[in-house]
């Protein structure tokens, strides 16, 4: 569906301020400002933070799908690609563990070979080869505490086929919370002890979803503040592959996800099934491979030929932290689905407003990995760094008091205080409180900092301080229903106002000061 804006009223530019005077706040086109709506923000966020996106880890199928959507929205708004040959994709590489497709296989005894990437992918840190009869053993859980045991019976030289996660029964394990029993590496350890020659895993759809996300190899796992990442990941000594429900049904002779669903209701272990199907399987993961990842960068050419070679940068990271080894998804609705969808709305409004200076909108990948995406942009920028007037960054803007926003970067750029003041008054944002010169511990923790380091004035728009006010930060509880869309809209409108002022006034802010510690 296209997004049609009402006709814009042609506005005459206000007289330019005399040298040394406070710049005149040029009025922003009202129709462009009004195009930033809660309804569009909400629709975009529901898509980008859907469980099917699996937390938008860098890299992942979910991140790629998000990139496709963001690019389309920029294109529809009227932006062109800022990369080579007009591409919206500006790639960089990061070092990650990857699978070697040539050393991964799944084959039936009759010679039928399944397809890598379509029918199966290896589990991270899994390697080796094996063969044997496929035996369905439910969820692969052995728990004396819960009096629950899927694994009972001989598995020596057999290939165990299991469903990921655990039964979704309110009286089993930890009820609605996913318990340690769902930990994939604990399951694999149990199956290895029982002599399994290999393991095949079927992913379940997330609760409330009709189907599981597409297969994709996971280079990394999500970690949470209360459950740190594995510093020494467990390495299964047997081959482990993730397979589609269709492949599982072919091997078992029936729908294994339907069998898992029965356990959700009954609380009883699914019946063990000796399939009679013999398979051979192999898995291999490699480390230290440079993997390509995309930043998405759009360009809107300025309307004034004298200023069109200067750029206002507006950005937000679109990645998050993915899925953990229990199968819990970090949706990343607030971090940073909120900033991402606000950027889409700001981009649309700026394209309609037609500012004098040019605009770069940047959706960064790998912020969660140390701001790698924005560092790559600043290392090899699509336009000269000296032509960047300022950078405005939105990261986590959807929680906390609706009428409040925290803005960091003013200690480094004190002249931008007046920009904020004028941005608050230019059009009614309904932001009543701006936290200034606080939260300095967060200043280095998002993508604006990459621009600050190369001398571009940068402001960081954030939801509230301190960070621990948000108890759902970097957890599987960061869901769409907890994001305040009114607050997102208010912050997006303030950022639009500030971007409009930066893009239209003759003057530009000075280089940033070094932060004092």
Short mmCIF file of C-alpha atoms in Angstrom, two decimals:
data_model
loop_
_atom_site.label_atom_id
_atom_site.label_comp_id
_atom_site.label_asym_id
_atom_site.label_seq_id
_atom_site.Cartn_x
_atom_site.Cartn_y
_atom_site.Cartn_z
CA UNK A 1 0.00 0.00 0.00
CA UNK A 2 1.35 3.42 -0.92
CA UNK A 3 1.53 6.24 1.60
CA UNK A 4 -0.03 9.36 0.08
CA UNK A 5 0.58 12.74 1.66
CA UNK A 6 -1.78 15.72 1.37
CA UNK A 7 -0.62 18.42 -1.04
CA UNK A 8 2.10 20.59 0.48
CA UNK A 9 1.60 24.28 0.89
CA UNK A 10 4.41 26.17 -0.82
CA UNK A 11 6.19 28.16 1.88
CA UNK A 12 8.46 31.15 1.39
CA UNK A 13 11.72 30.93 3.29
CA UNK A 14 11.96 33.32 6.23
CA UNK A 15 14.54 36.10 5.97
CA UNK A 16 18.00 34.88 6.89
CA UNK A 17 19.36 35.94 10.26
CA UNK A 18 22.13 38.49 10.37
CA UNK A 19 25.56 37.20 11.26
CA UNK A 20 25.83 36.58 15.00
CA UNK A 21 22.06 36.63 15.57
CA UNK A 22 20.04 33.63 16.74
CA UNK A 23 18.93 31.83 13.57
CA UNK A 24 15.34 32.33 12.55
CA UNK A 25 13.29 29.13 12.98
CA UNK A 26 12.11 28.44 9.47
CA UNK A 27 8.58 27.01 9.53
CA UNK A 28 8.36 23.36 8.53
CA UNK A 29 5.65 22.32 6.09
CA UNK A 30 2.71 21.38 8.28
CA UNK A 31 1.58 18.53 6.06
CA UNK A 32 5.01 16.90 6.22
CA UNK A 33 5.08 17.22 10.02
CA UNK A 34 1.56 15.77 10.26
CA UNK A 35 2.58 12.74 8.18
CA UNK A 36 4.35 11.29 11.23
CA UNK A 37 1.56 9.17 12.70
CA UNK A 38 1.18 6.58 15.42
CA UNK A 39 -0.72 4.33 13.02
CA UNK A 40 2.17 4.07 10.56
CA UNK A 41 4.73 3.71 13.35
CA UNK A 42 2.69 0.89 14.86
CA UNK A 43 2.24 -0.95 11.55
CA UNK A 44 5.96 -0.81 10.80
CA UNK A 45 6.92 -1.91 14.32
CA UNK A 46 4.59 -4.91 14.29
CA UNK A 47 6.32 -6.11 11.16
CA UNK A 48 9.93 -5.46 12.20
CA UNK A 49 9.55 -6.87 15.73
CA UNK A 50 7.45 -9.86 14.71
CA UNK A 51 8.75 -13.14 16.20
CA UNK A 52 9.23 -14.37 12.62
CA UNK A 53 12.13 -11.89 12.38
CA UNK A 54 13.87 -13.90 15.14
CA UNK A 55 15.36 -10.83 16.78
CA UNK A 56 17.17 -9.43 13.69
CA UNK A 57 20.58 -10.74 14.69
CA UNK A 58 23.52 -9.62 12.56
CA UNK A 59 23.59 -11.48 10.20
CA UNK A 60 20.37 -13.48 9.88
CA UNK A 61 17.42 -14.08 7.60
CA UNK A 62 15.38 -11.81 9.85
CA UNK A 63 17.85 -8.97 9.46
CA UNK A 64 17.83 -9.41 5.68
CA UNK A 65 14.04 -9.29 5.59
CA UNK A 66 14.10 -6.12 7.70
CA UNK A 67 16.64 -4.59 5.30
CA UNK A 68 14.39 -5.33 2.33
CA UNK A 69 11.47 -3.62 4.04
CA UNK A 70 13.48 -0.55 5.08
CA UNK A 71 14.87 -0.14 1.57
CA UNK A 72 11.38 -0.26 0.08
CA UNK A 73 10.11 2.37 2.51
CA UNK A 74 13.01 4.70 1.68
CA UNK A 75 12.47 4.17 -2.04
CA UNK A 76 8.72 4.78 -1.75
CA UNK A 77 9.37 8.00 0.18
CA UNK A 78 11.46 9.35 -2.69
CA UNK A 79 15.01 8.63 -1.56
CA UNK A 80 17.68 7.21 -3.85
CA UNK A 81 20.44 4.85 -2.81
CA UNK A 82 23.59 6.49 -1.44
CA UNK A 83 25.86 3.58 -2.35
CA UNK A 84 27.65 2.61 -5.53
CA UNK A 85 25.51 2.77 -8.67
CA UNK A 86 22.62 4.12 -6.63
CA UNK A 87 22.33 1.11 -4.33
CA UNK A 88 20.71 1.51 -0.92
CA UNK A 89 23.01 -1.23 0.37
CA UNK A 90 26.42 -0.17 1.65
CA UNK A 91 28.05 -3.41 2.76
CA UNK A 92 30.76 -4.08 5.29
CA UNK A 93 32.16 -7.30 6.72
CA UNK A 94 32.43 -8.76 10.20
CA UNK A 95 34.28 -11.82 11.41
CA UNK A 96 31.95 -14.67 12.36
CA UNK A 97 31.65 -18.41 12.61
CA UNK A 98 29.95 -19.74 9.49
CA UNK A 99 28.90 -23.11 8.12
CA UNK A 100 30.65 -24.85 5.22
CA UNK A 101 27.86 -26.09 2.90
CA UNK A 102 30.26 -28.46 1.14
CA UNK A 103 30.78 -30.38 4.37
CA UNK A 104 27.14 -30.46 5.47
CA UNK A 105 24.75 -33.16 4.24
CA UNK A 106 21.56 -35.07 5.01
CA UNK A 107 20.81 -38.17 2.94
CA UNK A 108 18.39 -41.09 3.11
CA UNK A 109 19.65 -44.64 2.77
CA UNK A 110 17.92 -44.88 -0.63
CA UNK A 111 20.14 -42.07 -1.90
CA UNK A 112 17.78 -39.10 -1.64
CA UNK A 113 19.75 -35.99 -0.71
CA UNK A 114 18.18 -33.04 1.06
CA UNK A 115 19.15 -29.48 0.17
CA UNK A 116 21.37 -27.31 2.34
CA UNK A 117 19.68 -24.05 3.35
CA UNK A 118 16.25 -25.19 2.18
CA UNK A 119 15.77 -28.49 4.02
CA UNK A 120 18.46 -28.25 6.69
CA UNK A 121 21.24 -26.17 8.24
CA UNK A 122 23.83 -27.20 10.85
CA UNK A 123 23.69 -26.13 14.49
CA UNK A 124 26.48 -23.76 15.53
CA UNK A 125 29.58 -25.45 16.98
CA UNK A 126 28.43 -28.82 15.63
CA UNK A 127 30.75 -30.95 13.49
CA UNK A 128 31.30 -34.54 12.43
CA UNK A 129 29.31 -37.19 10.63
CA UNK A 130 27.14 -40.17 11.54
CA UNK A 131 24.34 -42.44 10.41
CA UNK A 132 21.56 -44.51 11.86
CA UNK A 133 17.84 -45.08 12.15
CA UNK A 134 15.82 -41.97 12.91
CA UNK A 135 13.98 -42.16 16.24
CA UNK A 136 11.56 -39.43 17.29
CA UNK A 137 12.04 -38.66 20.99
CA UNK A 138 9.76 -35.68 21.58
CA UNK A 139 11.56 -32.63 22.93
CA UNK A 140 14.68 -34.53 23.93
CA UNK A 141 14.25 -33.53 27.58
CA UNK A 142 15.28 -35.66 30.56
CA UNK A 143 14.17 -34.04 33.83
CA UNK A 144 13.92 -35.92 37.11
CA UNK A 145 12.69 -32.78 38.87
CA UNK A 146 9.65 -32.56 36.57
CA UNK A 147 9.22 -36.35 36.28
CA UNK A 148 9.46 -35.86 32.54
CA UNK A 149 11.59 -38.02 30.24
CA UNK A 150 11.46 -38.06 26.45
CA UNK A 151 14.79 -39.83 26.07
CA UNK A 152 14.13 -43.16 27.79
CA UNK A 153 15.09 -46.14 25.65
CA UNK A 154 18.11 -47.09 23.59
CA UNK A 155 19.60 -44.50 21.23
CA UNK A 156 22.91 -46.23 20.56
CA UNK A 157 23.94 -45.63 16.93
CA UNK A 158 20.62 -43.99 16.19
CA UNK A 159 19.76 -40.49 15.03
CA UNK A 160 17.49 -38.66 17.47
CA UNK A 161 14.86 -36.37 15.99
CA UNK A 162 13.58 -33.79 18.48
CA UNK A 163 11.45 -30.65 18.63
CA UNK A 164 13.09 -27.50 19.98
CA UNK A 165 11.93 -25.85 23.18
CA UNK A 166 9.71 -27.59 25.71
CA UNK A 167 6.01 -28.43 26.13
CA UNK A 168 3.97 -25.24 26.53
CA UNK A 169 1.94 -26.58 29.44
CA UNK A 170 1.07 -24.26 32.30
CA UNK A 171 1.97 -26.80 35.01
CA UNK A 172 5.17 -28.12 33.46
CA UNK A 173 8.62 -26.67 33.97
CA UNK A 174 8.21 -22.90 34.53
CA UNK A 175 4.82 -22.36 32.90
CA UNK A 176 4.82 -19.44 30.46
CA UNK A 177 8.55 -18.82 30.97
CA UNK A 178 10.98 -20.99 29.04
CA UNK A 179 12.98 -23.05 31.52
CA UNK A 180 16.57 -24.35 31.42
CA UNK A 181 15.15 -27.71 30.29
CA UNK A 182 14.74 -26.15 26.82
CA UNK A 183 18.48 -25.37 26.58
CA UNK A 184 19.56 -26.97 23.32
CA UNK A 185 23.07 -27.72 24.53
CA UNK A 186 21.76 -29.49 27.64
CA UNK A 187 19.55 -31.62 25.39
CA UNK A 188 22.45 -32.44 23.08
CA UNK A 189 24.59 -33.45 26.05
CA UNK A 190 21.88 -35.84 27.21
CA UNK A 191 21.49 -37.36 23.75
CA UNK A 192 25.25 -37.79 23.39
CA UNK A 193 25.34 -39.61 26.73
CA UNK A 194 22.64 -41.95 25.44
CA UNK A 195 24.83 -42.87 22.47
CA UNK A 196 23.03 -40.99 19.68
CA UNK A 197 24.96 -40.93 16.41
CA UNK A 198 23.47 -37.56 15.45
CA UNK A 199 20.55 -35.24 16.15
CA UNK A 200 17.92 -33.62 13.93
CA UNK A 201 16.04 -30.64 15.38
CA UNK A 202 12.69 -29.23 14.25
CA UNK A 203 11.94 -25.62 15.10
CA UNK A 204 8.47 -24.83 16.40
CA UNK A 205 6.55 -21.69 15.45
CA UNK A 206 6.70 -19.04 18.19
CA UNK A 207 3.60 -18.95 20.42
CA UNK A 208 0.69 -17.49 18.48
CA UNK A 209 2.40 -17.88 15.11
CA UNK A 210 1.16 -20.20 12.36
CA UNK A 211 4.56 -21.23 11.03
CA UNK A 212 8.20 -21.30 12.02
CA UNK A 213 10.63 -18.73 10.55
CA UNK A 214 12.71 -19.83 7.55
CA UNK A 215 15.79 -21.89 8.24
CA UNK A 216 18.98 -19.92 8.75
CA UNK A 217 22.36 -20.68 10.19
CA UNK A 218 22.91 -18.81 13.45
CA UNK A 219 26.44 -17.56 13.87
CA UNK A 220 25.74 -16.23 17.36
CA UNK A 221 23.25 -16.67 20.17
CA UNK A 222 21.44 -13.97 22.11
CA UNK A 223 22.38 -13.37 25.72
CA UNK A 224 20.54 -11.47 28.43
CA UNK A 225 21.80 -9.35 31.35
CA UNK A 226 20.65 -12.04 33.79
CA UNK A 227 21.97 -14.91 31.61
CA UNK A 228 25.31 -13.97 30.02
CA UNK A 229 26.48 -15.54 26.79
CA UNK A 230 28.53 -18.69 26.86
CA UNK A 231 32.17 -17.65 27.05
CA UNK A 232 33.21 -21.21 26.16
CA UNK A 233 30.36 -22.57 24.01
CA UNK A 234 29.69 -26.27 24.29
CA UNK A 235 30.76 -28.19 21.21
CA UNK A 236 28.67 -31.28 20.46
CA UNK A 237 30.83 -34.23 19.43
CA UNK A 238 28.10 -35.54 17.11
CA UNK A 239 26.58 -33.91 14.00
CA UNK A 240 23.50 -31.78 14.66
CA UNK A 241 21.24 -30.37 11.96
CA UNK A 242 18.13 -28.23 12.09
CA UNK A 243 15.47 -29.44 9.64
CA UNK A 244 12.15 -28.15 8.40
CA UNK A 245 8.82 -29.56 9.63
CA UNK A 246 8.26 -30.97 6.13
CA UNK A 247 11.51 -32.97 6.25
CA UNK A 248 10.65 -34.18 9.75
CA UNK A 249 7.22 -35.34 8.58
CA UNK A 250 8.84 -37.23 5.70
CA UNK A 251 11.20 -39.01 8.07
CA UNK A 252 8.68 -39.78 10.83
CA UNK A 253 5.61 -40.36 8.69
CA UNK A 254 3.48 -37.82 10.52
CA UNK A 255 3.40 -34.21 11.64
CA UNK A 256 5.82 -33.96 14.58
CA UNK A 257 4.69 -30.44 15.40
CA UNK A 258 1.16 -31.77 15.88
CA UNK A 259 2.61 -34.35 18.28
CA UNK A 260 4.38 -31.54 20.15
CA UNK A 261 1.13 -29.57 20.32
CA UNK A 262 -0.57 -32.51 22.00
CA UNK A 263 2.06 -32.36 24.73
CA UNK A 264 1.19 -28.69 25.23
CA UNK A 265 -2.30 -29.78 26.19
CA UNK A 266 -1.69 -33.07 27.98
CA UNK A 267 1.62 -32.34 29.68
CA UNK A 268 2.73 -35.86 28.77
CA UNK A 269 5.76 -36.91 26.76
CA UNK A 270 5.09 -37.46 23.04
CA UNK A 271 5.17 -41.13 22.11
CA UNK A 272 8.55 -42.41 20.96
CA UNK A 273 8.50 -43.40 17.26
CA UNK A 274 10.90 -45.87 15.66
CA UNK A 275 10.72 -44.66 12.05
CA UNK A 276 12.71 -47.35 10.23
CA UNK A 277 14.23 -44.56 8.13
CA UNK A 278 18.04 -44.64 8.00
CA UNK A 279 19.90 -41.40 7.32
CA UNK A 280 23.47 -40.22 7.14
CA UNK A 281 24.28 -36.69 8.20
CA UNK A 282 27.28 -34.42 8.53
CA UNK A 283 27.86 -30.92 9.87
CA UNK A 284 30.76 -28.50 9.80
CA UNK A 285 31.25 -24.96 11.12
CA UNK A 286 34.23 -22.77 10.38
CA UNK A 287 35.49 -19.75 12.31
CA UNK A 288 37.17 -16.49 11.37
CA UNK A 289 35.27 -15.93 8.14
CA UNK A 290 34.51 -12.40 6.91
CA UNK A 291 30.73 -12.23 6.45
CA UNK A 292 29.08 -9.41 4.44
CA UNK A 293 26.40 -7.31 6.13
CA UNK A 294 24.40 -4.35 4.81
CA UNK A 295 23.86 -0.86 6.10
CA UNK A 296 20.84 0.70 4.36
CA UNK A 297 21.50 4.32 3.36
CA UNK A 298 19.16 6.62 1.45
CA UNK A 299 19.88 10.02 -0.09
CA UNK A 300 17.47 12.93 -0.54
CA UNK A 301 19.00 15.68 -2.67
CA UNK A 302 18.62 19.18 -1.21
CA UNK A 303 16.41 21.73 -2.92
CA UNK A 304 18.96 24.58 -2.73
CA UNK A 305 21.88 24.15 -5.18
CA UNK A 306 24.11 26.22 -2.86
CA UNK A 307 23.55 23.84 0.08
CA UNK A 308 22.78 20.55 -1.63
CA UNK A 309 26.37 19.34 -1.21
CA UNK A 310 26.00 19.47 2.57
CA UNK A 311 24.19 16.70 4.44
CA UNK A 312 22.14 16.20 7.58
CA UNK A 313 22.45 12.59 8.73
CA UNK A 314 19.56 10.92 10.57
CA UNK A 315 20.08 7.35 11.73
CA UNK A 316 19.02 4.36 13.81
CA UNK A 317 20.24 0.77 14.06
CA UNK A 318 17.86 -1.89 12.78
CA UNK A 319 19.54 -4.98 14.24
CA UNK A 320 18.96 -6.66 17.59
CA UNK A 321 20.38 -9.70 19.42
CA UNK A 322 18.51 -12.68 17.98
CA UNK A 323 17.58 -15.97 19.67
CA UNK A 324 19.09 -17.74 22.66
CA UNK A 325 19.92 -21.44 23.01
CA UNK A 326 16.56 -22.07 24.75
CA UNK A 327 14.75 -20.71 21.69
CA UNK A 328 13.72 -17.45 23.34
CA UNK A 329 13.49 -14.61 20.81
CA UNK A 330 14.54 -11.06 21.63
CA UNK A 331 12.00 -9.15 19.50
CA UNK A 332 13.84 -5.86 19.90
CA UNK A 333 10.65 -3.82 19.69
CA UNK A 334 12.05 -0.93 21.71
CA UNK A 335 15.74 -1.68 21.02
CA UNK A 336 15.74 -0.59 18.31
CA UNK A 337 12.51 -1.23 16.49
CA UNK A 338 11.24 2.05 17.95
CA UNK A 339 14.11 4.10 16.53
CA UNK A 340 13.97 2.26 13.21
CA UNK A 341 10.30 2.95 12.58
CA UNK A 342 10.68 6.56 13.75
CA UNK A 343 13.46 6.96 11.18
CA UNK A 344 11.15 5.69 8.44
CA UNK A 345 8.57 8.30 9.38
CA UNK A 346 11.13 11.11 9.66
CA UNK A 347 12.52 10.13 6.25
CA UNK A 348 9.06 10.22 4.70
CA UNK A 349 8.34 13.63 6.24
CA UNK A 350 11.66 15.15 5.13
CA UNK A 351 11.16 13.89 1.58
CA UNK A 352 7.79 15.64 1.51
CA UNK A 353 9.19 18.82 3.07
CA UNK A 354 12.01 19.24 0.50
CA UNK A 355 14.68 20.90 2.69
CA UNK A 356 17.51 23.04 1.32
CA UNK A 357 20.35 20.72 2.37
CA UNK A 358 20.56 17.07 1.41
CA UNK A 359 19.53 14.32 3.83
CA UNK A 360 21.22 10.98 4.48
CA UNK A 361 19.10 8.41 6.30
CA UNK A 362 21.15 5.53 7.71
CA UNK A 363 19.82 2.24 9.02
CA UNK A 364 22.82 0.59 10.66
CA UNK A 365 23.47 -3.12 11.16
CA UNK A 366 25.66 -4.64 13.90
CA UNK A 367 25.18 -1.86 16.45
CA UNK A 368 24.77 -4.61 19.03
CA UNK A 369 28.21 -5.90 18.05
CA UNK A 370 30.05 -2.70 18.91
CA UNK A 371 28.56 -0.16 16.49
CA UNK A 372 30.25 -1.94 13.60
CA UNK A 373 27.81 -0.65 10.99
CA UNK A 374 28.18 3.04 11.81
CA UNK A 375 31.94 2.66 12.22
CA UNK A 376 32.07 1.20 8.71
CA UNK A 377 30.06 4.12 7.31
CA UNK A 378 32.35 6.64 8.99
CA UNK A 379 35.46 4.81 7.80
CA UNK A 380 34.27 4.79 4.18
CA UNK A 381 31.51 7.41 4.00
CA UNK A 382 29.20 7.74 0.98
CA UNK A 383 29.75 11.53 1.11
CA UNK A 384 32.73 13.49 2.47
CA UNK A 385 32.77 13.69 6.25
CA UNK A 386 33.40 17.42 6.06
CA UNK A 387 30.09 17.83 4.23
CA UNK A 388 28.11 16.29 7.11
CA UNK A 389 26.49 19.14 9.02
CA UNK A 390 25.26 17.02 11.95
CA UNK A 391 24.03 13.55 12.87
CA UNK A 392 20.81 12.79 14.78
CA UNK A 393 20.50 9.26 16.20
CA UNK A 394 17.41 7.53 17.62
CA UNK A 395 17.94 4.43 19.75
CA UNK A 396 15.31 3.12 22.18
CA UNK A 397 12.67 5.84 22.18
CA UNK A 398 9.56 3.86 23.11
CA UNK A 399 9.54 3.41 26.90
CA UNK A 400 9.32 5.71 29.92
CA UNK A 401 7.21 8.88 30.41
CA UNK A 402 5.34 9.75 27.22
CA UNK A 403 6.24 13.45 27.25
CA UNK A 404 9.96 12.99 28.05
CA UNK A 405 13.06 12.42 25.96
CA UNK A 406 16.73 12.25 26.96
CA UNK A 407 19.20 13.93 24.61
CA UNK A 408 22.90 13.20 24.90
CA UNK A 409 25.68 14.97 23.05
CA UNK A 410 25.07 18.49 24.36
CA UNK A 411 28.20 18.45 26.51
CA UNK A 412 30.15 17.82 23.32
CA UNK A 413 28.00 20.20 21.23
CA UNK A 414 26.77 23.00 23.52
CA UNK A 415 25.59 25.16 20.60
CA UNK A 416 22.96 22.51 19.84
CA UNK A 417 21.02 23.46 22.99
CA UNK A 418 19.41 26.25 20.98
CA UNK A 419 18.63 23.82 18.17
CA UNK A 420 16.68 21.67 20.62
CA UNK A 421 14.89 24.70 22.05
CA UNK A 422 13.81 25.82 18.59
CA UNK A 423 12.94 22.28 17.58
CA UNK A 424 10.57 21.99 20.53
CA UNK A 425 8.74 25.16 19.43
CA UNK A 426 8.84 24.83 15.64
CA UNK A 427 5.82 22.51 15.50
CA UNK A 428 3.96 21.07 18.52
CA UNK A 429 5.83 17.89 19.47
CA UNK A 430 4.10 17.50 22.88
CA UNK A 431 7.52 16.78 24.42
CA UNK A 432 7.48 18.61 27.77
CA UNK A 433 10.71 17.41 29.39
CA UNK A 434 14.13 17.06 27.77
CA UNK A 435 16.80 15.50 29.96
CA UNK A 436 20.03 17.26 29.08
CA UNK A 437 23.64 16.66 30.15
CA UNK A 438 22.74 13.43 31.87
CA UNK A 439 23.44 9.79 31.02
CA UNK A 440 26.98 10.47 29.89
CA UNK A 441 27.80 6.80 30.53
CA UNK A 442 25.58 5.97 27.53
CA UNK A 443 27.08 8.47 25.12
CA UNK A 444 29.56 5.97 23.67
CA UNK A 445 27.04 3.14 23.36
CA UNK A 446 25.17 3.88 20.13
CA UNK A 447 25.84 4.83 16.52
CA UNK A 448 26.05 8.60 16.90
CA UNK A 449 29.36 8.06 18.70
CA UNK A 450 31.01 6.81 15.50
CA UNK A 451 30.21 10.18 13.91
CA UNK A 452 31.34 12.09 16.97
CA UNK A 453 34.74 10.38 16.74
CA UNK A 454 35.25 11.66 13.18
CA UNK A 455 34.27 15.22 14.04
CA UNK A 456 30.58 15.33 13.10
CA UNK A 457 28.29 17.06 15.65
CA UNK A 458 25.93 14.38 16.92
CA UNK A 459 22.92 14.11 19.21
CA UNK A 460 21.51 10.91 20.72
CA UNK A 461 17.75 10.80 21.34
CA UNK A 462 16.88 8.22 24.03
CA UNK A 463 13.78 7.31 25.99
CA UNK A 464 14.66 7.92 29.66
CA UNK A 465 17.43 7.83 32.24
CA UNK A 466 18.89 5.87 33.87
CA UNK A 467 18.95 2.87 31.53
CA UNK A 468 17.86 0.44 34.26
CA UNK A 469 14.47 2.18 34.37
CA UNK A 470 13.69 -0.18 31.50
CA UNK A 471 13.59 -3.63 33.09
CA UNK A 472 12.97 -5.30 29.73
CA UNK A 473 16.12 -4.01 28.04
CA UNK A 474 17.90 -6.81 26.13
CA UNK A 475 15.36 -9.44 27.18
CA UNK A 476 12.77 -11.59 25.42
CA UNK A 477 10.16 -9.29 27.02
CA UNK A 478 11.01 -6.35 24.71
CA UNK A 479 7.74 -6.75 22.81
CA UNK A 480 5.57 -4.48 20.68
CA UNK A 481 2.76 -4.24 23.22
CA UNK A 482 5.08 -2.54 25.72
CA UNK A 483 6.18 0.22 23.32
CA UNK A 484 4.46 3.59 23.73
CA UNK A 485 3.64 4.60 20.16
CA UNK A 486 2.55 8.08 21.23
CA UNK A 487 5.99 8.63 22.74
CA UNK A 488 7.67 7.34 19.56
CA UNK A 489 5.64 9.78 17.47
CA UNK A 490 6.50 12.71 19.73
CA UNK A 491 10.21 11.95 19.59
CA UNK A 492 10.11 11.42 15.82
CA UNK A 493 8.44 14.83 15.42
CA UNK A 494 11.13 16.49 17.51
CA UNK A 495 13.85 14.84 15.44
CA UNK A 496 12.08 15.95 12.25
CA UNK A 497 11.96 19.53 13.53
CA UNK A 498 15.65 19.49 14.43
CA UNK A 499 16.61 17.92 11.10
CA UNK A 500 14.52 20.51 9.24
CA UNK A 501 16.28 23.37 11.04
CA UNK A 502 19.72 21.91 10.39
CA UNK A 503 18.86 21.38 6.75
CA UNK A 504 17.50 24.88 6.11
CA UNK A 505 19.52 27.43 8.09
CA UNK A 506 22.52 29.02 6.40
CA UNK A 507 24.85 28.32 9.31
CA UNK A 508 26.04 24.98 10.60
CA UNK A 509 27.17 23.88 14.06
CA UNK A 510 30.88 23.81 14.93
CA UNK A 511 32.87 20.61 15.38
CA UNK A 512 32.21 18.78 18.65
CA UNK A 513 34.23 19.27 21.79
CA UNK A 514 35.96 16.30 23.36
CA UNK A 515 33.87 14.92 26.27
CA UNK A 516 35.15 15.56 29.78
CA UNK A 517 35.40 12.56 32.09
#
